[in-house]
Backbone as a ProteinNet text record, in pm:
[ID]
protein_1_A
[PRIMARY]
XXXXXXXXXXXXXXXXXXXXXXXXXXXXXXXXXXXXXXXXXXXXXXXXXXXXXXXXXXX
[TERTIARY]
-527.7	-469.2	-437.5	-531.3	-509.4	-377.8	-338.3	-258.9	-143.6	-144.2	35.3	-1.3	-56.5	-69.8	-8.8	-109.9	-34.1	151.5	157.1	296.2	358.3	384.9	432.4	457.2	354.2	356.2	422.4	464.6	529.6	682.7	695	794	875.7	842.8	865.7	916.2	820.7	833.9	941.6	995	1026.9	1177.6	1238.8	1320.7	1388.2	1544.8	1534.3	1427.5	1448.6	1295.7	1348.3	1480.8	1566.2	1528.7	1583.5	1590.5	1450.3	1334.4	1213.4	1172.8	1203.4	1158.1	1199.6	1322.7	1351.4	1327.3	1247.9	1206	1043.7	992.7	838.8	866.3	929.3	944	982.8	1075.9	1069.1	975.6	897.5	769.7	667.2	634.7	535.4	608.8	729.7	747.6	714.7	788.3	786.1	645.9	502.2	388.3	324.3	376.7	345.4	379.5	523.6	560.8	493.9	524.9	409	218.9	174.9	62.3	28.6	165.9	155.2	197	293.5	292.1	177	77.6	-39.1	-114.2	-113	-260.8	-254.1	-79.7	-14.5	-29	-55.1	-116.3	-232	-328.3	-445.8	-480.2	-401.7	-416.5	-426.9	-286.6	-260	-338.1	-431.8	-502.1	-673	-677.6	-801.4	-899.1	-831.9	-904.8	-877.2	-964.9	-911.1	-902.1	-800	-788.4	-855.3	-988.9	-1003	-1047.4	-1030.6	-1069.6	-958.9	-856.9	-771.6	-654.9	-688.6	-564	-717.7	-603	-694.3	-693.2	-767.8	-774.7	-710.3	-554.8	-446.7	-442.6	-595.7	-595.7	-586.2	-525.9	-505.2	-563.6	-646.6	-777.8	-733.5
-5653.2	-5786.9	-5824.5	-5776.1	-5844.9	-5777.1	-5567.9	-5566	-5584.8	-5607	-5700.7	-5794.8	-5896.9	-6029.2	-5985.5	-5907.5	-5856	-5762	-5672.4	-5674.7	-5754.1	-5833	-5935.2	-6030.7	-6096.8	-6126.2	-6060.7	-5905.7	-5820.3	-5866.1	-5824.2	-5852.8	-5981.9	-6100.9	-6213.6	-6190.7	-6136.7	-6142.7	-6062.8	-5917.5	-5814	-5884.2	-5938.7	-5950.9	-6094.6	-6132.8	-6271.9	-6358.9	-6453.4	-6567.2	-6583.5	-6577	-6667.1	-6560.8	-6435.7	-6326.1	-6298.9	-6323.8	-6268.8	-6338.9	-6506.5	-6589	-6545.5	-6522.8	-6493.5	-6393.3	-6282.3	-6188.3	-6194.6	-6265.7	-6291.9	-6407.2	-6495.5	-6555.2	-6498.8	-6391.1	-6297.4	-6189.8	-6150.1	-6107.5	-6198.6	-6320.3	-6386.9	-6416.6	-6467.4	-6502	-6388.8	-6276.8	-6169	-6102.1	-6160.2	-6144.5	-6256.4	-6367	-6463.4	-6430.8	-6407.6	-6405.4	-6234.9	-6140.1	-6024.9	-6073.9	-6151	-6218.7	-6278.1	-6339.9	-6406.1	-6363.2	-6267.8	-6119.8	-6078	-6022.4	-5956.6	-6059.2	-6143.8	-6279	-6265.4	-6297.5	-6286.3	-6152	-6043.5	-5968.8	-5928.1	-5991.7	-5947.9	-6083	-6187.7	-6300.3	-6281.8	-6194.9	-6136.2	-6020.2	-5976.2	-5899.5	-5904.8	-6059.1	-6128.6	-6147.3	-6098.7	-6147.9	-6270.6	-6345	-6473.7	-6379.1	-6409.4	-6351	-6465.1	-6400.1	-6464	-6614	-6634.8	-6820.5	-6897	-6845.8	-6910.2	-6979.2	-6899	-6916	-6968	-7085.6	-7143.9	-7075.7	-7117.8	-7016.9	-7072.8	-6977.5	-7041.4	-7059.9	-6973	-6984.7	-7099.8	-7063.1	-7201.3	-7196.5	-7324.1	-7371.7	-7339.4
-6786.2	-6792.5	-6937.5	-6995.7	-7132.5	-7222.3	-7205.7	-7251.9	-7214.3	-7071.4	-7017.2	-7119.3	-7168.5	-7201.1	-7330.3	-7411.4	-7555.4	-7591.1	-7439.9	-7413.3	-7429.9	-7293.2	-7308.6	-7410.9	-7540.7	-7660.8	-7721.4	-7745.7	-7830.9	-7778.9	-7641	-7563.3	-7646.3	-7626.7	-7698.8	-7860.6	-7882.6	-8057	-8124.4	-8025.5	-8083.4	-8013.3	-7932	-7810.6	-7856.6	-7766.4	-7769	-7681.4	-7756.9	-7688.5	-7527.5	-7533.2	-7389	-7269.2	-7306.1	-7187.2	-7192.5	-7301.7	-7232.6	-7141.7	-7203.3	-7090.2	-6980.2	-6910.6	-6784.1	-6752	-6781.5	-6759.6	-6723.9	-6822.8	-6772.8	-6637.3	-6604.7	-6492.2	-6363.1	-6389.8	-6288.8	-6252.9	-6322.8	-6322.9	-6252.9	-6279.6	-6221.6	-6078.4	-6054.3	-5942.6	-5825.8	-5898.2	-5801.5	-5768.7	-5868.9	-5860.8	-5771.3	-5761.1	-5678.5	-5513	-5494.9	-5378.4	-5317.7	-5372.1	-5347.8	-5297.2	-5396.4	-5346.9	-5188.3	-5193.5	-5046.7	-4967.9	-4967.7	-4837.2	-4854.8	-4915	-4951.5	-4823.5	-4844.4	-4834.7	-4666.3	-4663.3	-4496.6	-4447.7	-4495.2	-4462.3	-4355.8	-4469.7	-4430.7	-4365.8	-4361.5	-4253.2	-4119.2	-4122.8	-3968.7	-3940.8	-3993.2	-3965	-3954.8	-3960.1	-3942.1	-4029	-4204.2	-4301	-4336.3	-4398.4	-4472.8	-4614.9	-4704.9	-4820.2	-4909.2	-4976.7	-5084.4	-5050.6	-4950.5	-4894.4	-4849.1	-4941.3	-4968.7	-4879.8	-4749.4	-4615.9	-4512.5	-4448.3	-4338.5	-4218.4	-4155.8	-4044.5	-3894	-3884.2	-3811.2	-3661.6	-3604.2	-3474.9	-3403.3	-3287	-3213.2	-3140.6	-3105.8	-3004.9	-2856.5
[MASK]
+++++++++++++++++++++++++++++++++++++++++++++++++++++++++++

């Protein structure tokens, strides 16, 4: 984690400021929305991921 973090910092420093930005934003998004296929995953497969998903059964 930490050397994406220091990448990324280089990334910035060495790069224009504009396109890294949109580059680290497409990175997180596409780390976000991956997350939540992940989560929906193992939702539908009767884990709760992490806590984090309620539990969708219907009474």
């Amino acid at each position: 984690m930490w050397l994406l973090l220091i990448l990324l910092l280089w990334w910035f420093v060495s790069t224009s400021a504009f396109i890294s930005w949109i580059v680290a934003a497409v990175i997180f998004e596409c780390g976000y929305f991956l997350g939540m296929i992940v989560r929906a995953i193992l939702d539908a497969a009767g884990f709760k991921a992490f806590g984090l998903i309620r539990d969708r059964r219907s009474d």
